[in-house]
CSV table of C-alpha atoms and ligand atoms in Angstrom, one decimal:
chain,number,residue,atom,x,y,z
A,1,MET,CA,152.2,82.2,121.7
A,2,GLU,CA,152.2,79.2,123.9
A,3,ASN,CA,153.1,75.9,122.2
A,4,LEU,CA,150.3,73.7,123.3
A,5,ARG,CA,151.8,70.4,122.2
A,6,GLU,CA,155.2,70.3,124.0
A,7,PRO,CA,154.8,71.0,127.7
A,8,GLN,CA,152.2,68.5,128.4
A,9,ILE,CA,153.2,65.7,126.0
A,10,GLN,CA,154.5,63.4,128.8
A,11,GLN,CA,151.6,63.8,131.1
A,12,LYS,CA,149.4,60.8,131.9
A,13,ARG,CA,146.4,60.7,129.7
A,14,SER,CA,143.1,59.8,131.4
A,15,ARG,CA,140.4,60.1,128.7
A,16,ARG,CA,140.3,59.1,125.1
A,17,LEU,CA,138.5,61.0,122.3
A,18,ILE,CA,137.3,59.5,119.1
A,19,LEU,CA,137.4,61.8,116.1
A,20,PHE,CA,135.8,61.1,112.7
A,21,PRO,CA,136.6,63.5,109.8
A,22,VAL,CA,134.8,63.8,106.5
A,23,PRO,CA,137.4,62.6,103.9
A,24,LEU,CA,137.9,65.9,102.0
A,25,GLN,CA,141.0,68.1,102.4
A,26,GLY,CA,139.1,71.1,103.7
A,27,HIS,CA,137.6,68.9,106.5
A,28,ILE,CA,140.5,66.7,107.3
A,29,ASN,CA,142.8,69.7,108.0
A,30,PRO,CA,140.7,71.3,110.7
A,31,MET,CA,139.8,67.9,112.3
A,32,LEU,CA,143.5,66.9,112.6
A,33,GLN,CA,144.4,70.4,113.9
A,34,LEU,CA,141.6,70.0,116.5
A,35,ALA,CA,143.0,66.6,117.4
A,36,GLU,CA,146.4,68.2,118.1
A,37,ILE,CA,144.9,70.9,120.2
A,38,LEU,CA,143.0,68.3,122.3
A,39,TYR,CA,146.0,66.0,122.5
A,40,SER,CA,148.0,68.9,123.9
A,41,ARG,CA,145.3,69.2,126.6
A,42,GLY,CA,145.9,65.7,127.8
A,43,PHE,CA,143.5,63.6,125.8
A,44,SER,CA,144.4,60.5,123.9
A,45,ILE,CA,143.3,60.6,120.4
A,46,THR,CA,141.8,57.9,118.1
A,47,ILE,CA,141.0,58.9,114.5
A,48,ILE,CA,138.4,56.8,112.7
A,49,HIS,CA,138.7,57.4,109.0
A,50,THR,CA,137.5,56.0,105.7
A,51,HIS,CA,139.9,54.2,103.3
A,52,PHE,CA,139.0,56.9,100.8
A,53,ASN,CA,141.3,59.9,101.2
A,54,SER,CA,142.8,58.4,104.4
A,55,PRO,CA,145.1,60.8,106.3
A,56,THR,CA,148.8,60.0,106.5
A,57,SER,CA,149.0,58.3,109.9
A,58,SER,CA,152.8,58.4,110.0
A,59,ASN,CA,152.7,62.2,110.4
A,60,TYR,CA,150.9,61.6,113.7
A,61,PRO,CA,152.7,58.9,115.6
A,62,TYR,CA,151.0,59.9,118.9
A,63,PHE,CA,147.5,59.2,117.5
A,64,THR,CA,145.8,55.9,116.9
A,65,PHE,CA,144.2,55.4,113.5
A,66,GLU,CA,141.3,53.1,112.8
A,67,PRO,CA,140.4,52.7,109.1
A,68,ILE,CA,136.8,51.7,108.2
A,69,SER,CA,135.3,50.5,104.9
A,70,ASP,CA,133.5,53.2,103.0
A,71,GLY,CA,132.1,50.9,100.3
A,72,LEU,CA,132.8,53.4,97.5
A,73,SER,CA,133.1,52.1,94.0
A,74,THR,CA,135.9,53.7,91.8
A,75,THR,CA,133.3,55.8,90.0
A,76,GLN,CA,131.7,57.0,93.3
A,77,ALA,CA,135.1,57.9,94.7
A,78,SER,CA,136.1,60.0,91.7
A,79,THR,CA,132.8,61.8,91.3
A,80,SER,CA,132.7,65.6,91.2
A,81,ASP,CA,129.2,65.5,92.6
A,82,ILE,CA,130.2,66.1,96.3
A,83,VAL,CA,126.5,66.1,97.5
A,84,ALA,CA,126.1,62.6,96.0
A,85,LEU,CA,129.4,61.5,97.6
A,86,LEU,CA,128.5,62.7,101.1
A,87,THR,CA,125.1,61.2,100.8
A,88,ILE,CA,126.5,57.8,99.9
A,89,LEU,CA,129.1,58.0,102.7
A,90,ASN,CA,126.4,58.8,105.2
A,91,VAL,CA,124.8,55.4,104.3
A,92,ASN,CA,127.8,53.2,103.6
A,93,CYS,CA,129.7,54.1,106.8
A,94,VAL,CA,126.9,53.3,109.3
A,95,THR,CA,127.6,49.7,109.9
A,96,PRO,CA,131.5,49.8,109.8
A,97,PHE,CA,131.5,52.9,112.0
A,98,ARG,CA,129.2,51.3,114.6
A,99,GLU,CA,131.2,48.1,114.6
A,100,CYS,CA,134.5,50.0,115.0
A,101,LEU,CA,133.1,52.2,117.8
A,102,THR,CA,131.6,49.2,119.7
A,103,ARG,CA,135.0,47.5,119.6
A,104,LEU,CA,136.8,50.6,120.7
A,105,LEU,CA,134.4,51.0,123.6
A,106,SER,CA,135.0,47.5,124.8
A,107,GLU,CA,138.8,47.7,124.4
A,108,ASN,CA,139.4,51.1,126.1
A,109,GLN,CA,138.0,50.4,129.5
A,110,GLU,CA,141.3,51.5,131.3
A,111,GLU,CA,141.3,54.8,129.4
A,112,PRO,CA,137.6,55.5,129.1
A,113,ILE,CA,136.3,57.1,125.9
A,114,ALA,CA,134.9,60.5,126.9
A,115,CYS,CA,133.0,61.4,123.7
A,116,LEU,CA,132.9,61.3,119.9
A,117,ILE,CA,133.9,64.4,117.9
A,118,CYS,CA,132.5,64.2,114.3
A,119,ASP,CA,132.3,66.4,111.3
A,120,GLY,CA,128.7,67.7,111.3
A,121,ILE,CA,128.3,66.4,107.7
A,122,PHE,CA,128.3,62.8,109.1
A,123,HIS,CA,124.8,63.2,110.5
A,124,PHE,CA,124.3,59.4,110.8
A,125,THR,CA,126.8,59.4,113.7
A,126,GLN,CA,124.2,60.9,116.1
A,127,ALA,CA,122.0,57.7,116.0
A,128,VAL,CA,125.1,55.5,116.4
A,129,ALA,CA,126.3,57.6,119.4
A,130,ASP,CA,122.8,57.6,121.0
A,131,SER,CA,122.6,53.8,120.7
A,132,LEU,CA,126.0,53.4,122.4
A,133,LYS,CA,125.2,56.1,124.9
A,134,LEU,CA,128.2,58.2,123.9
A,135,PRO,CA,128.1,62.0,123.8
A,136,ARG,CA,128.6,63.4,120.3
A,137,ILE,CA,130.2,66.8,119.7
A,138,ILE,CA,130.2,68.3,116.3
A,139,LEU,CA,133.0,70.0,114.4
A,140,ARG,CA,131.7,72.5,111.8
A,141,ALA,CA,134.5,73.1,109.3
A,142,THR,CA,132.8,76.1,107.8
A,143,SER,CA,132.1,79.7,108.8
A,144,VAL,CA,129.2,80.2,111.2
A,145,ALA,CA,127.6,82.6,108.7
A,146,SER,CA,127.6,80.1,105.9
A,147,PHE,CA,126.2,77.4,108.2
A,148,LEU,CA,123.3,79.7,109.1
A,149,ALA,CA,122.6,80.2,105.4
A,150,LEU,CA,122.5,76.5,104.9
A,151,HIS,CA,120.3,76.1,107.9
A,152,SER,CA,117.9,78.6,106.3
A,153,PHE,CA,117.3,76.5,103.2
A,154,PRO,CA,113.6,75.6,104.2
A,155,LEU,CA,112.9,79.3,104.6
A,156,LEU,CA,114.7,80.2,101.4
A,157,LEU,CA,112.7,77.6,99.5
A,158,GLN,CA,109.5,78.8,101.0
A,159,LYS,CA,110.3,82.4,100.0
A,160,GLY,CA,111.1,81.4,96.5
A,161,TYR,CA,114.9,82.3,96.6
A,162,LEU,CA,115.6,78.6,95.9
A,163,PRO,CA,116.0,77.2,93.4
A,164,LYS,CA,117.9,80.2,92.2
A,165,GLN,CA,116.5,82.0,89.2
A,166,ASP,CA,118.9,83.8,86.8
A,167,SER,CA,116.8,86.9,86.9
A,168,GLN,CA,117.1,87.2,90.8
A,169,LEU,CA,120.8,86.5,91.3
A,170,GLU,CA,121.8,90.1,92.1
A,171,GLU,CA,118.8,90.7,94.5
A,172,PRO,CA,119.5,90.9,98.2
A,173,VAL,CA,118.2,88.2,100.6
A,174,PRO,CA,116.8,90.5,103.4
A,175,GLU,CA,116.6,87.5,105.8
A,176,LEU,CA,120.4,86.9,105.5
A,177,PRO,CA,122.2,90.3,105.1
A,178,PRO,CA,124.5,91.0,103.3
A,179,LEU,CA,123.9,88.0,101.1
A,180,LYS,CA,122.6,88.2,97.5
A,181,VAL,CA,120.6,85.4,96.0
A,182,LYS,CA,123.7,84.3,94.0
A,183,ASP,CA,125.5,83.8,97.4
A,184,ILE,CA,123.1,81.2,98.7
A,185,PRO,CA,125.5,78.3,99.3
A,186,VAL,CA,124.1,75.6,97.0
A,187,MET,CA,126.2,72.9,95.3
A,188,ALA,CA,125.8,71.5,91.8
A,189,THR,CA,124.3,68.1,92.0
A,190,HIS,CA,122.2,65.8,89.8
A,191,ASP,CA,119.2,66.2,92.1
A,192,PRO,CA,118.8,69.3,94.3
A,193,LYS,CA,116.3,67.5,96.5
A,194,ILE,CA,119.1,65.3,97.7
A,195,MET,CA,121.1,68.4,98.7
A,196,TYR,CA,118.1,69.9,100.6
A,197,GLN,CA,117.7,66.5,102.3
A,198,LEU,CA,121.4,66.3,103.3
A,199,VAL,CA,121.3,69.8,104.7
A,200,ALA,CA,118.1,69.1,106.7
A,201,SER,CA,119.6,66.0,108.2
A,202,ILE,CA,122.9,67.8,109.1
A,203,SER,CA,120.9,70.6,110.9
A,204,LYS,CA,118.6,68.1,112.7
A,205,GLU,CA,121.4,66.0,114.0
A,206,MET,CA,123.4,69.0,115.0
A,207,LYS,CA,120.5,70.1,117.2
A,208,ALA,CA,120.5,66.7,118.8
A,209,SER,CA,124.3,66.8,119.5
A,210,SER,CA,125.9,67.7,122.8
A,211,GLY,CA,127.8,70.8,121.5
A,212,ILE,CA,129.3,72.4,118.4
A,213,ILE,CA,133.0,73.4,117.8
A,214,TRP,CA,133.8,76.1,115.2
A,215,ASN,CA,137.0,77.1,113.6
A,216,SER,CA,136.1,80.7,114.0
A,217,PHE,CA,136.2,83.3,116.8
A,218,GLU,CA,133.9,85.7,118.6
A,219,ASP,CA,135.3,89.0,117.2
A,220,LEU,CA,135.1,87.6,113.6
A,221,GLU,CA,131.6,86.3,113.6
A,222,GLN,CA,129.9,87.9,116.5
A,223,PHE,CA,126.4,88.3,115.0
A,224,ALA,CA,126.4,84.9,113.4
A,225,LEU,CA,127.4,83.3,116.7
A,226,THR,CA,124.6,85.1,118.5
A,227,ALA,CA,122.2,83.8,115.9
A,228,VAL,CA,123.5,80.3,116.1
A,229,ARG,CA,123.3,80.3,119.9
A,230,GLN,CA,119.6,81.3,119.7
A,231,GLU,CA,118.9,78.6,117.1
A,232,PHE,CA,120.9,75.9,118.7
A,233,PRO,CA,120.5,76.0,122.5
A,234,ILE,CA,123.5,73.7,123.2
A,235,PRO,CA,127.1,74.6,124.1
A,236,ILE,CA,128.9,76.4,121.3
A,237,PHE,CA,132.7,76.6,121.2
A,238,PRO,CA,134.3,79.0,118.8
A,239,ILE,CA,137.9,78.2,119.5
A,240,GLY,CA,139.6,79.1,116.1
A,241,PRO,CA,141.7,79.7,114.3
A,242,PHE,CA,142.9,76.1,115.0
A,243,HIS,CA,146.1,76.2,113.1
A,244,LYS,CA,147.5,79.1,115.2
A,245,TYR,CA,147.6,77.1,118.5
A,246,SER,CA,150.9,75.3,117.6
A,247,PRO,CA,152.8,74.3,114.5
A,248,ALA,CA,150.6,71.5,113.2
A,249,SER,CA,151.8,68.4,111.3
A,250,SER,CA,150.9,68.2,107.7
A,251,SER,CA,147.5,66.6,106.9
A,252,SER,CA,147.9,67.3,103.2
A,253,LEU,CA,146.5,64.6,100.9
A,254,LEU,CA,148.7,65.8,98.0
A,255,ILE,CA,152.5,66.4,98.0
A,256,GLN,CA,153.3,70.0,98.7
A,257,ASP,CA,155.9,71.4,96.2
A,258,PRO,CA,158.7,72.9,98.2
A,259,SER,CA,160.0,74.9,95.2
A,260,CYS,CA,157.3,77.5,96.1
A,261,ILE,CA,159.4,78.7,99.0
A,262,SER,CA,162.7,78.9,97.1
A,263,TRP,CA,160.9,80.8,94.2
A,264,LEU,CA,159.3,83.2,96.7
A,265,ASP,CA,162.7,83.8,98.3
A,266,LYS,CA,163.8,85.5,95.1
A,267,GLN,CA,160.8,87.9,94.9
A,268,ALA,CA,160.5,91.4,96.3
A,269,PRO,CA,158.4,91.9,99.6
A,270,ARG,CA,154.6,91.9,99.0
A,271,SER,CA,155.0,91.7,95.2
A,272,VAL,CA,153.6,88.2,94.6
A,273,ILE,CA,149.9,87.3,94.0
A,274,TYR,CA,149.3,83.7,95.2
A,275,VAL,CA,146.6,81.9,93.3
A,276,SER,CA,144.8,78.8,94.5
A,277,PHE,CA,141.3,77.5,94.3
A,278,GLY,CA,141.5,74.7,96.9
A,279,SER,CA,141.1,71.0,96.7
A,280,LEU,CA,137.7,70.7,94.8
A,281,ALA,CA,137.0,73.6,92.6
A,282,ALA,CA,137.5,73.2,88.8
A,283,MET,CA,137.3,75.4,85.7
A,284,ASN,CA,136.9,74.9,81.9
A,285,GLU,CA,139.5,75.6,79.3
A,286,THR,CA,138.2,79.2,78.5
A,287,GLU,CA,138.3,80.2,82.1
A,288,PHE,CA,141.8,78.7,82.5
A,289,VAL,CA,143.2,80.6,79.5
A,290,GLU,CA,141.5,83.8,80.7
A,291,THR,CA,143.0,83.3,84.1
A,292,ALA,CA,146.4,82.8,82.6
A,293,TRP,CA,146.3,85.9,80.4
A,294,GLY,CA,144.8,88.0,83.3
A,295,LEU,CA,147.8,87.0,85.4
A,296,ALA,CA,150.4,87.6,82.7
A,297,ASN,CA,148.9,91.0,81.7
A,298,SER,CA,148.8,92.2,85.4
A,299,LYS,CA,152.7,92.1,85.2
A,300,ARG,CA,152.8,91.0,88.8
A,301,PRO,CA,154.8,87.9,89.8
A,302,PHE,CA,152.5,85.1,90.5
A,303,LEU,CA,152.6,81.7,92.2
A,304,TRP,CA,149.7,79.6,90.8
A,305,VAL,CA,148.5,76.3,92.1
A,306,VAL,CA,146.9,74.2,89.3
A,307,ARG,CA,145.7,71.0,90.9
A,308,PRO,CA,146.0,68.0,88.5
A,309,GLY,CA,142.5,67.4,87.1
A,310,SER,CA,141.2,70.8,88.0
A,311,ILE,CA,140.9,71.9,84.4
A,312,TYR,CA,138.1,70.0,82.6
A,313,GLY,CA,139.4,67.8,79.8
A,314,SER,CA,143.1,67.9,80.7
A,315,ASP,CA,145.5,66.3,83.1
A,316,TRP,CA,147.3,69.4,84.1
A,317,ILE,CA,148.4,72.6,82.3
A,318,GLU,CA,148.5,71.2,78.7
A,319,GLN,CA,145.9,73.8,77.6
A,320,LEU,CA,148.2,76.8,78.4
A,321,PRO,CA,149.1,78.6,75.2
A,322,HIS,CA,152.9,78.4,74.4
A,323,LEU,CA,152.9,82.2,74.0
A,324,PHE,CA,151.8,82.5,77.6
A,325,LEU,CA,154.7,80.4,78.9
A,326,GLU,CA,157.2,82.4,76.8
A,327,ASN,CA,155.6,85.6,78.0
A,328,VAL,CA,155.8,85.0,81.7
A,329,SER,CA,159.0,82.9,82.0
A,330,GLU,CA,160.5,83.8,85.4
A,331,LYS,CA,157.6,86.0,86.4
A,332,GLY,CA,155.3,83.1,87.2
A,333,HIS,CA,155.7,79.8,89.0
A,334,ILE,CA,153.1,77.1,88.5
A,335,VAL,CA,152.9,74.1,90.9
A,336,LYS,CA,150.4,71.2,91.5
A,337,TRP,CA,150.0,71.8,95.2
A,338,ALA,CA,151.7,74.3,97.6
A,339,PRO,CA,152.6,74.4,101.3
A,340,GLN,CA,149.8,77.0,101.5
A,341,LYS,CA,150.2,78.2,105.1
A,342,GLU,CA,154.0,78.8,104.6
A,343,VAL,CA,153.3,80.5,101.3
A,344,LEU,CA,150.8,82.9,102.8
A,345,ALA,CA,153.3,83.6,105.7
A,346,HIS,CA,156.1,84.4,103.2
A,347,PRO,CA,157.0,88.1,103.1
A,348,ALA,CA,157.0,88.1,99.3
A,349,VAL,CA,153.2,87.4,99.1
A,350,GLY,CA,151.1,90.5,98.8
A,351,GLY,CA,147.7,89.1,97.8
A,352,PHE,CA,145.7,85.9,97.6
A,353,TRP,CA,143.5,85.1,94.7
A,354,THR,CA,141.3,82.5,96.4
A,355,HIS,CA,138.0,80.5,96.1
A,356,ASN,CA,137.4,81.4,99.7
A,357,GLY,CA,137.2,77.9,101.2
A,358,TRP,CA,136.9,78.5,104.9
A,359,ASN,CA,140.4,77.2,105.7
A,360,SER,CA,142.0,79.4,103.0
A,361,THR,CA,140.0,82.4,104.2
A,362,VAL,CA,141.1,82.0,107.8
A,363,GLU,CA,144.7,81.2,106.8
A,364,SER,CA,144.8,84.4,104.7
A,365,ILE,CA,143.4,86.5,107.6
A,366,CYS,CA,146.0,85.0,110.0
A,367,GLU,CA,148.9,86.0,107.6
A,368,GLU,CA,147.4,89.5,107.0
A,369,VAL,CA,147.0,88.9,103.2
A,370,PRO,CA,144.2,90.7,101.5
A,371,MET,CA,142.1,88.6,99.0
A,372,LEU,CA,140.8,88.6,95.5
A,373,CYS,CA,137.7,86.4,95.7
A,374,ARG,CA,136.4,84.0,93.2
A,375,PRO,CA,134.0,81.7,95.0
A,376,CYS,CA,132.8,78.6,93.1
A,377,PHE,CA,130.1,76.9,95.2
A,378,ALA,CA,128.7,76.2,98.6
A,379,ASP,CA,130.0,78.1,101.7
A,380,GLN,CA,132.7,79.8,99.5
A,381,MET,CA,129.9,82.2,98.2
A,382,VAL,CA,129.1,83.3,101.7
A,383,ASN,CA,132.7,83.6,102.8
A,384,ALA,CA,133.6,85.7,99.8
A,385,ARG,CA,130.6,88.1,100.5
A,386,TYR,CA,131.8,88.5,104.1
A,387,VAL,CA,135.4,89.1,103.0
A,388,SER,CA,134.4,91.8,100.5
A,389,HIS,CA,131.4,93.4,102.2
A,390,VAL,CA,131.6,92.8,106.0
A,391,TRP,CA,135.3,92.6,106.9
A,392,ARG,CA,136.3,94.5,103.7
A,393,ILE,CA,139.6,92.7,103.4
A,394,GLY,CA,139.2,91.7,99.8
A,395,MET,CA,137.2,92.2,96.7
A,396,GLN,CA,135.2,89.9,94.4
A,397,LEU,CA,135.5,89.1,90.8
A,398,GLU,CA,131.7,89.3,90.3
A,399,ASN,CA,131.5,88.7,86.6
A,400,GLY,CA,133.2,85.4,85.9
A,401,LEU,CA,136.7,85.0,84.6
A,402,GLU,CA,137.7,87.6,81.9
A,403,ARG,CA,141.3,88.6,81.4
A,404,GLY,CA,140.7,92.4,81.4
A,405,GLU,CA,138.8,92.3,84.7
A,406,ILE,CA,141.3,89.9,86.2
A,407,GLU,CA,144.2,92.2,85.2
A,408,ARG,CA,142.5,95.3,86.6
A,409,SER,CA,141.5,93.6,89.9
A,410,ILE,CA,145.0,92.2,90.5
A,411,ARG,CA,146.4,95.7,90.0
A,412,ARG,CA,143.7,97.2,92.4
A,413,LEU,CA,144.5,94.6,95.0
A,414,MET,CA,148.3,94.8,94.7
A,415,VAL,CA,149.2,98.4,94.0
A,416,GLU,CA,146.2,100.7,94.3
A,417,LYS,CA,144.9,102.6,97.4
A,418,ASP,CA,141.9,100.2,97.7
A,419,GLY,CA,144.2,97.3,98.1
A,420,GLU,CA,146.3,99.1,100.6
A,421,GLU,CA,143.2,99.9,102.7
A,422,MET,CA,142.2,96.2,102.5
A,423,ARG,CA,145.6,95.3,103.8
A,424,GLU,CA,145.3,97.8,106.7
A,425,ARG,CA,141.9,96.2,107.7
A,426,VAL,CA,143.2,92.7,107.5
A,427,ILE,CA,146.2,93.7,109.7
A,428,LYS,CA,143.7,95.0,112.3
A,429,LEU,CA,141.7,91.8,112.0
A,430,LYS,CA,144.8,89.8,112.6
A,431,GLU,CA,145.3,91.8,115.9
A,432,LYS,CA,141.9,90.4,117.0
A,433,VAL,CA,143.1,86.9,116.1
A,434,ASP,CA,146.1,87.4,118.4
A,435,LEU,CA,143.9,88.7,121.2
A,436,SER,CA,141.5,85.8,120.9
A,437,LEU,CA,144.3,83.3,121.3
A,438,ARG,CA,145.8,85.0,124.4
A,439,LYS,CA,145.3,83.3,127.7
A,440,ASP,CA,142.3,85.6,128.5
A,441,GLY,CA,141.1,85.8,124.9
A,442,SER,CA,137.8,84.5,123.7
A,443,SER,CA,139.0,81.4,121.8
A,444,CYS,CA,141.4,80.3,124.6
A,445,LYS,CA,138.6,80.7,127.2
A,446,SER,CA,136.3,78.8,124.9
A,447,LEU,CA,138.8,76.0,124.6
A,448,GLU,CA,139.1,75.8,128.4
A,449,GLY,CA,135.3,75.5,128.4
A,450,LEU,CA,135.4,72.7,125.9
A,451,VAL,CA,138.0,70.8,127.9
A,452,SER,CA,135.9,71.1,131.1
A,453,PHE,CA,132.8,70.1,129.2
A,454,ILE,CA,134.4,67.0,127.8
A,455,LEU,CA,135.8,66.1,131.3
A,456,SER,CA,132.3,66.4,132.7
A,457,PHE,CA,131.0,63.4,130.7
B,501,UDP,N1,146.0,73.8,100.6
B,501,UDP,C1,147.3,73.4,100.5
B,501,UDP,N2,147.9,73.5,99.3
B,501,UDP,C2,147.4,74.1,98.2
B,501,UDP,C3,146.0,74.5,98.3
B,501,UDP,C4,145.4,74.3,99.5
B,501,UDP,O1,147.9,72.9,101.5
B,501,UDP,O2,148.0,74.2,97.2
B,501,UDP,C5,145.2,73.6,101.8
B,501,UDP,C6,144.9,74.9,102.4
B,501,UDP,O3,145.9,75.4,103.2
B,501,UDP,C7,143.6,74.6,103.2
B,501,UDP,C8,143.0,73.4,102.5
B,501,UDP,O4,144.0,72.9,101.6
B,501,UDP,O5,143.9,74.2,104.5
B,501,UDP,C9,141.8,73.8,101.6
B,501,UDP,O6,140.7,74.0,102.4
B,501,UDP,P1,139.7,75.1,102.0
B,501,UDP,O7,138.6,75.1,103.1
B,501,UDP,O8,140.3,76.4,101.8
B,501,UDP,O9,139.1,74.7,100.6
B,501,UDP,P2,138.5,73.3,99.9
B,501,UDP,O10,139.7,72.6,99.4
B,501,UDP,O11,137.8,72.6,101.0
B,501,UDP,O12,137.7,73.8,98.8
């Protein structure tokens, strides 16, 4: 595959792009990957970022970083109510963002700023861009299908699917096949009205934007892309998977434990189940202990990421029974954070037990690893349904976390015929990834379209 960064690195840069990521791991990663892709296409890059969860600028010496104040209190910055956090950021960042952008526009006259590329969640940026007469392109860090489900909230409210009723969870949503009511991508928050408001503002300001970039590709989400094109009559650029264009620098907010790779080196090919639920999902003590025994009883080697603070009421793995640790000894390796893309690419990994964040889902497809899905909230629910029922490259733990079901599911994924068929399908899907990234492939052509579009401003 062509390395996009190296050949053009010395060329004269004529236009500057201003990128503004949402400060969450699953949003920072694709934005910085996109920045690298566009840098390789000859653009200069400035990243405006909040102090909260600021990216490691030293990993990107060829970008300019502009920190702005986010005004978050310590309590606000450590909340688990992500809807509340995003809502506050959409208010607090308005003035610092406008001031920063105004200054950058006046300073960069020799290298004109072509446009702003913002995470779609930062809906306030449309009004700022309009007032400064700067085109604004959106990056959506989720799947197209999950965005369409969010965009349908007004309809789902009107039809009575929202708020979700326990008695309806298993019912299909005919307006959004193959979703069930339980898959509608809501997030737990103190006031659901605020979530509906946030979603409505995101959709409205996406419609007002100049175009939308997706970390997805035509062959993966053909129907959803057709629907989004009908609903949003602006240029749409599905150029993913981003991280496959060139070896990207690390935008990890946590330190990745390198012992994962040396431990994997000692395991047999395709024998290991890799377990990680991303940067936000959490579980209670009972779920944690059930997960641990499910893994141990499956008798498969496992590499398990337990993020500090992801088990309610404990700092890390203190709640693990001693018996469990004695039982698994060398068979399991537990770390706080992993170099996930390298882990998934390791020949010893045979399955991924995931929460189906969009980045994790795409990374798993790109390394041909079938999935055991345990979505927790928001777009994860939709991604997991697509993995298990549309692409059929994984299966869901549908009934919560119970050790017997976990053990059976891991066996099914790792050693039974079902799992083998899922692997065959994910290998075929990966072939489509490769095709889309070839010179004449859909993502590559879409990227050419994006570059020409930006240069036309
Ligand atoms: N990730 C990582 N190490 C880990 C777990 C996750 O580097 O131990 C990365 C992963 O490769 C992905 C991102 O963190 O790029 C998580 O994004 P995703 O959309 O999957 O989930 P989120 O964290 O937003 O729920």
